CSV table of C-alpha atoms in Angstrom, one decimal:
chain,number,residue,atom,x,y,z
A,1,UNK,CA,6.1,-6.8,18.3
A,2,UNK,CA,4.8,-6.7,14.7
A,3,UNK,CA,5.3,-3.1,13.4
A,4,UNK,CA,3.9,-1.6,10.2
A,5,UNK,CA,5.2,2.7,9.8
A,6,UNK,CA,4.1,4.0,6.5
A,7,UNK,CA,5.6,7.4,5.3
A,8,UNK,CA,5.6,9.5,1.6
A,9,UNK,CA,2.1,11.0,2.0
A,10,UNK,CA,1.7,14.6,1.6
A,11,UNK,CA,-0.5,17.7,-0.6
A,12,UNK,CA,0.1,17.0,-4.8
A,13,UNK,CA,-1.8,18.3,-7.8
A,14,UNK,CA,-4.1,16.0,-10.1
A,15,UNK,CA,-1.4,14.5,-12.3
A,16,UNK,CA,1.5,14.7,-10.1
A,17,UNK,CA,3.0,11.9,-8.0
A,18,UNK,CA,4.0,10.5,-5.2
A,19,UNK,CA,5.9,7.2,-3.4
A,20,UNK,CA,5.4,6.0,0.1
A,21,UNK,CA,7.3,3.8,2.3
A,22,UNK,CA,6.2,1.0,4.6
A,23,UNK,CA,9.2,0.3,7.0
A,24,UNK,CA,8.6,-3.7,8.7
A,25,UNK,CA,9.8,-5.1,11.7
A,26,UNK,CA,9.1,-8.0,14.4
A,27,UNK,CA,8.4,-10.5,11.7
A,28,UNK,CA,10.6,-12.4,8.9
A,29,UNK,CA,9.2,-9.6,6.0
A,30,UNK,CA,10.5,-12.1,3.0
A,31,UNK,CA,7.9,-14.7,3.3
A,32,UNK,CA,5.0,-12.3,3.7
A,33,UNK,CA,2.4,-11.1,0.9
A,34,UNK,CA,2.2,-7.3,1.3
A,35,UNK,CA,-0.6,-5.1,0.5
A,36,UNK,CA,-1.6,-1.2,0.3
A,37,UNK,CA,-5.1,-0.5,1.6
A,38,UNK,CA,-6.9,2.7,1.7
A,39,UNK,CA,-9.4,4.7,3.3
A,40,UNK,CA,-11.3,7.7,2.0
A,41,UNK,CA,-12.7,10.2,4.1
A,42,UNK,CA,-16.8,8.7,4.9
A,43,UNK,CA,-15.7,5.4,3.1
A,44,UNK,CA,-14.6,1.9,3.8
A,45,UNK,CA,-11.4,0.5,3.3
A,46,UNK,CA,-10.1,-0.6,-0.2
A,47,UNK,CA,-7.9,-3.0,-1.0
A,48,UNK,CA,-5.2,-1.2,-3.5
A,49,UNK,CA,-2.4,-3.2,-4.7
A,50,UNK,CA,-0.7,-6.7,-3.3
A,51,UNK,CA,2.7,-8.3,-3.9
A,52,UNK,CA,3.6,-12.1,-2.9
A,53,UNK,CA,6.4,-13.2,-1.4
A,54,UNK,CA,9.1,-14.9,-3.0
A,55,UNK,CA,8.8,-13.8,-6.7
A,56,UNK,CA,6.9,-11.2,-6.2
A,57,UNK,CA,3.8,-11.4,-8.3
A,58,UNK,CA,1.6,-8.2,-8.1
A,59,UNK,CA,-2.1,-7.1,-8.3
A,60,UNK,CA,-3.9,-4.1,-8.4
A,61,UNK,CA,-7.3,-2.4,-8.3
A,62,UNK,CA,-8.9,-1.8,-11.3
A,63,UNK,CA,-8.9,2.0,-10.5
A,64,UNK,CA,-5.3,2.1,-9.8
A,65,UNK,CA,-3.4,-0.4,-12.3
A,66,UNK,CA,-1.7,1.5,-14.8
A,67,UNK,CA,-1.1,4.3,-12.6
A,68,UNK,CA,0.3,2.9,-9.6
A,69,UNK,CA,3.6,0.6,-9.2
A,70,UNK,CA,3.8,-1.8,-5.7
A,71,UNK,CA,7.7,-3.0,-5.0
A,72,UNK,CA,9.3,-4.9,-1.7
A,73,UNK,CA,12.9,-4.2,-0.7
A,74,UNK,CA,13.2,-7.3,1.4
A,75,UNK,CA,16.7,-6.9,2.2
A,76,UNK,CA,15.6,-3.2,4.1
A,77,UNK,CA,12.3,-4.7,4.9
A,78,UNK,CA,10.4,-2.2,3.2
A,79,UNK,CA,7.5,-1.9,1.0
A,80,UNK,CA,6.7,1.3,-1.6
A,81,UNK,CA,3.7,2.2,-3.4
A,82,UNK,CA,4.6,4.7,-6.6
A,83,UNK,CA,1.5,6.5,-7.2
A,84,UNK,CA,1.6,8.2,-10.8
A,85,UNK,CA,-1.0,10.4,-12.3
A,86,UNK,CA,-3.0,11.4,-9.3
A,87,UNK,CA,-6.5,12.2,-9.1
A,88,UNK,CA,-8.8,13.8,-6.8
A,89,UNK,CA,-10.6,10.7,-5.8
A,90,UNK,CA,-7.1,8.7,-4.7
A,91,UNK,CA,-7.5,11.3,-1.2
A,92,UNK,CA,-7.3,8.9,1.4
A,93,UNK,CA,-5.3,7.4,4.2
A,94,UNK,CA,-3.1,4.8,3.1
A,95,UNK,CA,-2.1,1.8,5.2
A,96,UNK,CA,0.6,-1.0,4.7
A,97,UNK,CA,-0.8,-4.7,5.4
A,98,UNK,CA,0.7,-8.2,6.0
A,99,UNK,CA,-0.8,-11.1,5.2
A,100,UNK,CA,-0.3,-14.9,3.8
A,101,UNK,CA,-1.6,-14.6,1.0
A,102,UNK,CA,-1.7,-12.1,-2.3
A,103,UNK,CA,-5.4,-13.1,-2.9
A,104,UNK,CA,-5.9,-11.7,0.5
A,105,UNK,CA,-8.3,-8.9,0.4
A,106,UNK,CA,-9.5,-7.6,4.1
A,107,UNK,CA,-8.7,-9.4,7.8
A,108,UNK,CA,-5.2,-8.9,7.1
A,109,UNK,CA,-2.9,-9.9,10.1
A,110,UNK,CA,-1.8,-6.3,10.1
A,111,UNK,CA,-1.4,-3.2,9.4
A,112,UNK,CA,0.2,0.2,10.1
A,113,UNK,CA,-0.8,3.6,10.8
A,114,UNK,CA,-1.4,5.1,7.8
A,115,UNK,CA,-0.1,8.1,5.9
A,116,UNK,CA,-2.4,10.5,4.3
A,117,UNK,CA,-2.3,11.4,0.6
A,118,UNK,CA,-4.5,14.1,-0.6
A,119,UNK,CA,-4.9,15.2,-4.5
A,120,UNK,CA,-6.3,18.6,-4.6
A,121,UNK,CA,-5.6,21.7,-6.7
């Protein structure tokens, strides 16, 4: 069974910072793109940041890159999302998501739980 279990989320100030976890099993995590998606609260979800497998080329959303960092541990089959400079509007639940491709952008073949990250003073 295909499991997705995000962790990291929590309360932080505008500026501050946080990094969540996305722990994989039930699947060979090395050969599969990896995303971070989120949901705000009354919105749809939006595709955040993407890393490939094998080399590991990365993308981001215009209203995250330069403020957020994606990595893969594949060896620990994990994936992390260092979020940097925090603003309100980055509130939302954050999920973990597998799919074939980096260019991948919704239908993904999976994803976890969530873990809930809000930026409030």
């Amino acid at each position: 069974e295909v499991q997705l279990v995000e962790s990291g989320g929590g309360l932080v100030r505008p500026g501050g910072s946080l990094r969540l976890s996305c722990v994989a099993s039930g699947f060979t995590f090395s050969i599969f793109a990896l995303h971070w998606v989120r949901q705000a609260p009354g919105k749809g979800l939006e595709w955040v940041s993407g890393i490939s497998s094998g080399v590991g080329n990365t993308d981001y959303a215009d209203s995250v890159k330069g403020r957020f960092t994606i990595s893969r541990d594949n060896a620990k089959s994990t994936l992390y999302l260092q979020l940097n400079s925090l603003k309100p509007e980055d509130t939302a639940v954050y999920y973990c998501a597998r799919s074939n491709y980096l260019s991948t952008r919704k239908d993904f073949l999976n994803r976890g739980q969530g873990t809930q990250v809000t930026v409030s003073s």
